[in-house]
Tab-separated table of N, CA, C and O in Angstrom:
chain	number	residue	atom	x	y	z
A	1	UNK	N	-25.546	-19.087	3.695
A	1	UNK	CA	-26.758	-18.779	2.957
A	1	UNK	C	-26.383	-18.156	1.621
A	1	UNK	O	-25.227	-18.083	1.207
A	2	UNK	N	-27.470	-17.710	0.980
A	2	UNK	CA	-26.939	-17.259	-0.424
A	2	UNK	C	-26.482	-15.927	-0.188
A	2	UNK	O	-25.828	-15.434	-1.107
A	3	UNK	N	-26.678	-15.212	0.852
A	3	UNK	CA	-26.311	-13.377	1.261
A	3	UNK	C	-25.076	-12.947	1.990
A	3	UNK	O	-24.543	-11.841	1.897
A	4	UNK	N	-24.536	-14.346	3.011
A	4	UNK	CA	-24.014	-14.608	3.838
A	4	UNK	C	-23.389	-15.728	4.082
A	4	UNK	O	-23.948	-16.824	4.072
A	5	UNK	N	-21.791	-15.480	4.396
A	5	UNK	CA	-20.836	-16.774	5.050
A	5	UNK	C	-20.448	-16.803	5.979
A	5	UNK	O	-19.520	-15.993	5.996
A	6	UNK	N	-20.574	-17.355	7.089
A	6	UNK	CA	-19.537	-17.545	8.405
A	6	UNK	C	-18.921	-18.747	8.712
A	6	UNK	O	-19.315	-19.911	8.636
A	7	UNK	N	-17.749	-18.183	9.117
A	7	UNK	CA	-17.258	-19.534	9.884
A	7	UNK	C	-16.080	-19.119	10.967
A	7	UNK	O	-15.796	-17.957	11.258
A	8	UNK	N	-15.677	-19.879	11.312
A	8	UNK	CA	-14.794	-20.135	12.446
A	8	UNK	C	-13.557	-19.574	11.951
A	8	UNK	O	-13.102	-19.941	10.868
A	9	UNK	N	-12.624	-18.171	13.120
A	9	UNK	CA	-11.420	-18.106	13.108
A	9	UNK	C	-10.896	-18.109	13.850
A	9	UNK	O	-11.579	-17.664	14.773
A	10	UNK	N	-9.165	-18.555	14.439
A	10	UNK	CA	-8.854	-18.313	15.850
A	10	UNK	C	-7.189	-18.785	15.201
A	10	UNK	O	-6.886	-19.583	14.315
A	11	UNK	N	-6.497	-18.065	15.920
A	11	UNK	CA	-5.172	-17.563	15.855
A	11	UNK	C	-4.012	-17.945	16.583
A	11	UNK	O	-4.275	-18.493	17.654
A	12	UNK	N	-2.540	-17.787	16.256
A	12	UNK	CA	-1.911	-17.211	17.897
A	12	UNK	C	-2.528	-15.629	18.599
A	12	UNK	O	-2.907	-14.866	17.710
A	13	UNK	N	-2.640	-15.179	19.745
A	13	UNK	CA	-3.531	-14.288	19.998
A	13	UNK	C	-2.223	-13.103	19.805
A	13	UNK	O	-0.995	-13.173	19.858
A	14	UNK	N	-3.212	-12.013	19.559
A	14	UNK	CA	-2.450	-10.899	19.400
A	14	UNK	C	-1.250	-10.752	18.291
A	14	UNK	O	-0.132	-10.247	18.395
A	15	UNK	N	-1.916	-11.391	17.183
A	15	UNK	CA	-0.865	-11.458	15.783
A	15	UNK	C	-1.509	-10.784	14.885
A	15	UNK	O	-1.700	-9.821	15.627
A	16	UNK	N	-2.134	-10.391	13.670
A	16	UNK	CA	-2.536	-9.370	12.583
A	16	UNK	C	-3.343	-10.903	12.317
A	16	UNK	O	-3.193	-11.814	13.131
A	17	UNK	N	-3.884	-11.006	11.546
A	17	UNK	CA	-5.235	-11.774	10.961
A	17	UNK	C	-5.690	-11.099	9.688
A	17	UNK	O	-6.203	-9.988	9.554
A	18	UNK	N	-5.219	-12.533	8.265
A	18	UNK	CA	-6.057	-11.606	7.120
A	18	UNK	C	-6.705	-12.663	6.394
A	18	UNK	O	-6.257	-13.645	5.802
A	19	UNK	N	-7.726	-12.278	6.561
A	19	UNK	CA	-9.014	-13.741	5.594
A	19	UNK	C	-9.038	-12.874	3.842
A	19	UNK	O	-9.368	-11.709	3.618
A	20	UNK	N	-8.622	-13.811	2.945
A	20	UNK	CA	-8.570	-13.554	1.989
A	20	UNK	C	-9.924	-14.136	0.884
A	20	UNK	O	-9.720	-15.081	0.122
A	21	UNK	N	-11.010	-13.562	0.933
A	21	UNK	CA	-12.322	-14.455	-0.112
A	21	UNK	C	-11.654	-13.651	-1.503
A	21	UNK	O	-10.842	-12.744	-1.687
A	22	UNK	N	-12.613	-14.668	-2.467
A	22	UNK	CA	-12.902	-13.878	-3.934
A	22	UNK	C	-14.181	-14.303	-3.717
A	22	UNK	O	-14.684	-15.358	-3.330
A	23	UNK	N	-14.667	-13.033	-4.120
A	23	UNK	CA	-16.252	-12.582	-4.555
A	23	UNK	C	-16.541	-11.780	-5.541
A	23	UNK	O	-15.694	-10.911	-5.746
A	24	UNK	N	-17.490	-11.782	-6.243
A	24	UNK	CA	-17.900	-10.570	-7.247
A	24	UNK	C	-18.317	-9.732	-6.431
A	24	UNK	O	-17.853	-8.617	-6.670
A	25	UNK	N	-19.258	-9.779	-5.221
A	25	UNK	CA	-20.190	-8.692	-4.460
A	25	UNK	C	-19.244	-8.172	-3.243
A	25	UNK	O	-18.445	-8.801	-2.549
A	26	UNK	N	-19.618	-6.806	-3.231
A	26	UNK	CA	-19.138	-6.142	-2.059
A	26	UNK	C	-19.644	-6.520	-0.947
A	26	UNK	O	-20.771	-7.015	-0.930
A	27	UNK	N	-18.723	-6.319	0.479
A	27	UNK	CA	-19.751	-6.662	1.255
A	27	UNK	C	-20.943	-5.706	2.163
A	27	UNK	O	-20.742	-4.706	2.853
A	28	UNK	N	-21.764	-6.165	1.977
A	28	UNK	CA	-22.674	-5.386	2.404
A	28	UNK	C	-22.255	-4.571	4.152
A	28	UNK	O	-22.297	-3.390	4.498
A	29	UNK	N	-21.835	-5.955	4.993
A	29	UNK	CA	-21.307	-6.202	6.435
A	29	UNK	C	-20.240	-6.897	6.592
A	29	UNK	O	-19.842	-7.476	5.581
A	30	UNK	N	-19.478	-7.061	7.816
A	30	UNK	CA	-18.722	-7.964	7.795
A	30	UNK	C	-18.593	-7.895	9.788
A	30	UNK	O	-18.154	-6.865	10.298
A	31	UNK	N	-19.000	-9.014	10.622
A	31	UNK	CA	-18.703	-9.006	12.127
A	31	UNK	C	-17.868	-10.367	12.603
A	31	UNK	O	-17.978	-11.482	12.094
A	32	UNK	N	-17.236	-10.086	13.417
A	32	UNK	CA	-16.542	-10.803	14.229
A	32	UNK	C	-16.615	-10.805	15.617
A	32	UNK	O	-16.097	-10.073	16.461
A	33	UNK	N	-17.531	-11.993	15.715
A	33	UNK	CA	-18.008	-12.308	16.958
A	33	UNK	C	-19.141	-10.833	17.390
A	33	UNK	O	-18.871	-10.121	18.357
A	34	UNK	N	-19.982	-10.658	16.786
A	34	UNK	CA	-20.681	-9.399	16.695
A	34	UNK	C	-20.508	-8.147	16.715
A	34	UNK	O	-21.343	-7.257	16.878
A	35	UNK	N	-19.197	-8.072	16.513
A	35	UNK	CA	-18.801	-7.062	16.426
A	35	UNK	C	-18.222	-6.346	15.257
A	35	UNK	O	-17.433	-6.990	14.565
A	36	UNK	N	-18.468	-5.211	14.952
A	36	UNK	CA	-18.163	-4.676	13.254
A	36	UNK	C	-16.888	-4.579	13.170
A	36	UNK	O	-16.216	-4.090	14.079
A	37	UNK	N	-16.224	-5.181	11.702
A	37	UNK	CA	-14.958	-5.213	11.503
A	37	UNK	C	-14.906	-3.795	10.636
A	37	UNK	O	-15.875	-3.563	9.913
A	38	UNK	N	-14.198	-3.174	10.665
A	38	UNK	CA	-14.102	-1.924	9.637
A	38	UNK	C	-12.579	-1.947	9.064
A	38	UNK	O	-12.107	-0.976	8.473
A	39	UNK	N	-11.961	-2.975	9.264
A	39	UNK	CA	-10.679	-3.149	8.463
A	39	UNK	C	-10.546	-4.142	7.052
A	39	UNK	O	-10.124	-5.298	7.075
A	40	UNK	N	-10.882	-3.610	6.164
A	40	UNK	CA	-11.164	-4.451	4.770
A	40	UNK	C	-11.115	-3.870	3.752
A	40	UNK	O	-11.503	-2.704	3.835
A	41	UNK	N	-10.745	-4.243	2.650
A	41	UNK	CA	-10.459	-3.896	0.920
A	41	UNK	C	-11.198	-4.758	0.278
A	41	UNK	O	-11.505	-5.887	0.660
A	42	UNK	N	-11.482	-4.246	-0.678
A	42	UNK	CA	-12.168	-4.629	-1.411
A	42	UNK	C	-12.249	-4.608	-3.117
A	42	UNK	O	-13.090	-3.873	-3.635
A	43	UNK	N	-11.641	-5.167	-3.698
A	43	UNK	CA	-11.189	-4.939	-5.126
A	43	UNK	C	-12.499	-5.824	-6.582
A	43	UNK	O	-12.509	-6.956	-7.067
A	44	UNK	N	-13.243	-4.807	-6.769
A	44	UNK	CA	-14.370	-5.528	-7.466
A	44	UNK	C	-13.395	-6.096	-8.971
A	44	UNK	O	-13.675	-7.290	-9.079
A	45	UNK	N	-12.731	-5.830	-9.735
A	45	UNK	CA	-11.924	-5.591	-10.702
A	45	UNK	C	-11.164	-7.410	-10.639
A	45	UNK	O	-11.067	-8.378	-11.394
A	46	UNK	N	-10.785	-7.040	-9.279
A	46	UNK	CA	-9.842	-8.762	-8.759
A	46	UNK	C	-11.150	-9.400	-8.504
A	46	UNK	O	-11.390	-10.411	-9.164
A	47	UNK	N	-11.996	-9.004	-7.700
A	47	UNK	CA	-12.804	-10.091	-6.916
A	47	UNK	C	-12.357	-10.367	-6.070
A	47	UNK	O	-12.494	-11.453	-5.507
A	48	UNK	N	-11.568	-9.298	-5.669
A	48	UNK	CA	-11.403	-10.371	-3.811
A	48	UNK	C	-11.389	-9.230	-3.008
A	48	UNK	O	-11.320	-8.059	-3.382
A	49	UNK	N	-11.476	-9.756	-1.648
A	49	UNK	CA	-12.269	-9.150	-0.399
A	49	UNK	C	-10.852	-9.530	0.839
A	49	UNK	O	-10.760	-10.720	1.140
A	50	UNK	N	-9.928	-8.652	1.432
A	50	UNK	CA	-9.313	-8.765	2.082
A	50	UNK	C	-10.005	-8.071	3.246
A	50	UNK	O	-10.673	-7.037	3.277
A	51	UNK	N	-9.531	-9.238	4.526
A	51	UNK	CA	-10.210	-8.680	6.044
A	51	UNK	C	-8.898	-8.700	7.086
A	51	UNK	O	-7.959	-9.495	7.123
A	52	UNK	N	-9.127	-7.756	7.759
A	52	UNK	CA	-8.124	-7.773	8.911
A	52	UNK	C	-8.713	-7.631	9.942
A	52	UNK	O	-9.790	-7.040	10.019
A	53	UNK	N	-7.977	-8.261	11.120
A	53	UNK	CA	-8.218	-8.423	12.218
A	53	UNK	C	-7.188	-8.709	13.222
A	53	UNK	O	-6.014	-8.785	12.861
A	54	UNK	N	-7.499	-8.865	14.378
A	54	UNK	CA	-5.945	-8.776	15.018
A	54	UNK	C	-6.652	-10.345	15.903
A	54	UNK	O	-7.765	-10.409	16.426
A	55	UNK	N	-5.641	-11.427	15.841
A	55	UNK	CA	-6.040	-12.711	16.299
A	55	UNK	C	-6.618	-12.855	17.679
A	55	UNK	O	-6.196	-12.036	18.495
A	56	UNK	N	-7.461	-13.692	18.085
A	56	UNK	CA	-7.625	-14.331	19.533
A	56	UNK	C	-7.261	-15.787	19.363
A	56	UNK	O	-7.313	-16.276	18.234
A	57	UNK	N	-6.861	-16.585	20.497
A	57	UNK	CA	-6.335	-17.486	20.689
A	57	UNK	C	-7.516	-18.637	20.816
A	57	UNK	O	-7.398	-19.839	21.057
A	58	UNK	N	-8.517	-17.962	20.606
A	58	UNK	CA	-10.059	-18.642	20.587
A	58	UNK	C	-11.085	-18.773	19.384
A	58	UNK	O	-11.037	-17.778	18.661
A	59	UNK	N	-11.943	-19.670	18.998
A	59	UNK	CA	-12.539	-19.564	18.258
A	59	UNK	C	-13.488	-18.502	18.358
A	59	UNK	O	-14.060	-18.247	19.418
A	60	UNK	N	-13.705	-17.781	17.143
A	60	UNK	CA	-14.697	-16.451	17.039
A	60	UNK	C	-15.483	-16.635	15.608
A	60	UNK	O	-14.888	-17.234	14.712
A	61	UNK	N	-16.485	-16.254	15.432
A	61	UNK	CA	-17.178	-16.546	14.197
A	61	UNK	C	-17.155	-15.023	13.195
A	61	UNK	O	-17.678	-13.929	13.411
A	62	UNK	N	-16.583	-15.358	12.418
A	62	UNK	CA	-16.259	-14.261	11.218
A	62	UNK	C	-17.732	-14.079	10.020
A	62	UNK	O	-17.747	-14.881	9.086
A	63	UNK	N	-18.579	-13.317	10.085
A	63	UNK	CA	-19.500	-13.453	9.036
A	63	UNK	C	-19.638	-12.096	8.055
A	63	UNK	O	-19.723	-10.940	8.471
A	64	UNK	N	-19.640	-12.490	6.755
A	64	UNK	CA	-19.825	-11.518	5.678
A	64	UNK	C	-21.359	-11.684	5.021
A	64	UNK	O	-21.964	-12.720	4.750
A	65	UNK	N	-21.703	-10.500	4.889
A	65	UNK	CA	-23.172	-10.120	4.255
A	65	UNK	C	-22.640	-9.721	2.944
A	65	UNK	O	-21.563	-9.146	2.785
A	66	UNK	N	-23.243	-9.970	2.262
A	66	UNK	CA	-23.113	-9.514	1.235
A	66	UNK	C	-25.130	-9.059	0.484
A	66	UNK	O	-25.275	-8.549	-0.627
């Protein structure tokens, strides 16, 4: 949508996980698989939005609000 992106992530399980966007906007939210990610940077200056997460071996849906 125009506020919001999700899509699909999935890993080897139990490895570090880092989704790298450029955006101008902070994010408002950010969940994985409904659940709140609170591991992220955010550099308005660069425009980009680094996320961490630690992998599952399964697909999980990653979504940012902005």
């Amino acid at each position: 949508t125009n506020d919001s992106l999700s899509f699909a992530v999935e890993g080897v399980a139990r490895t570090p996980a880092v989704v790298l966007l450029r955006t101008a906007k902070a994010p408002r939210s950010i969940t994985l698989a409904g659940e709140p990610v609170r591991e992220f940077d955010f550099s308005k200056a660069a425009g980009l939005l680094w996320i961490r997460f630690e992998n599952e071996s399964r697909p999980r849906t990653l979504t940012v609000t902005f």
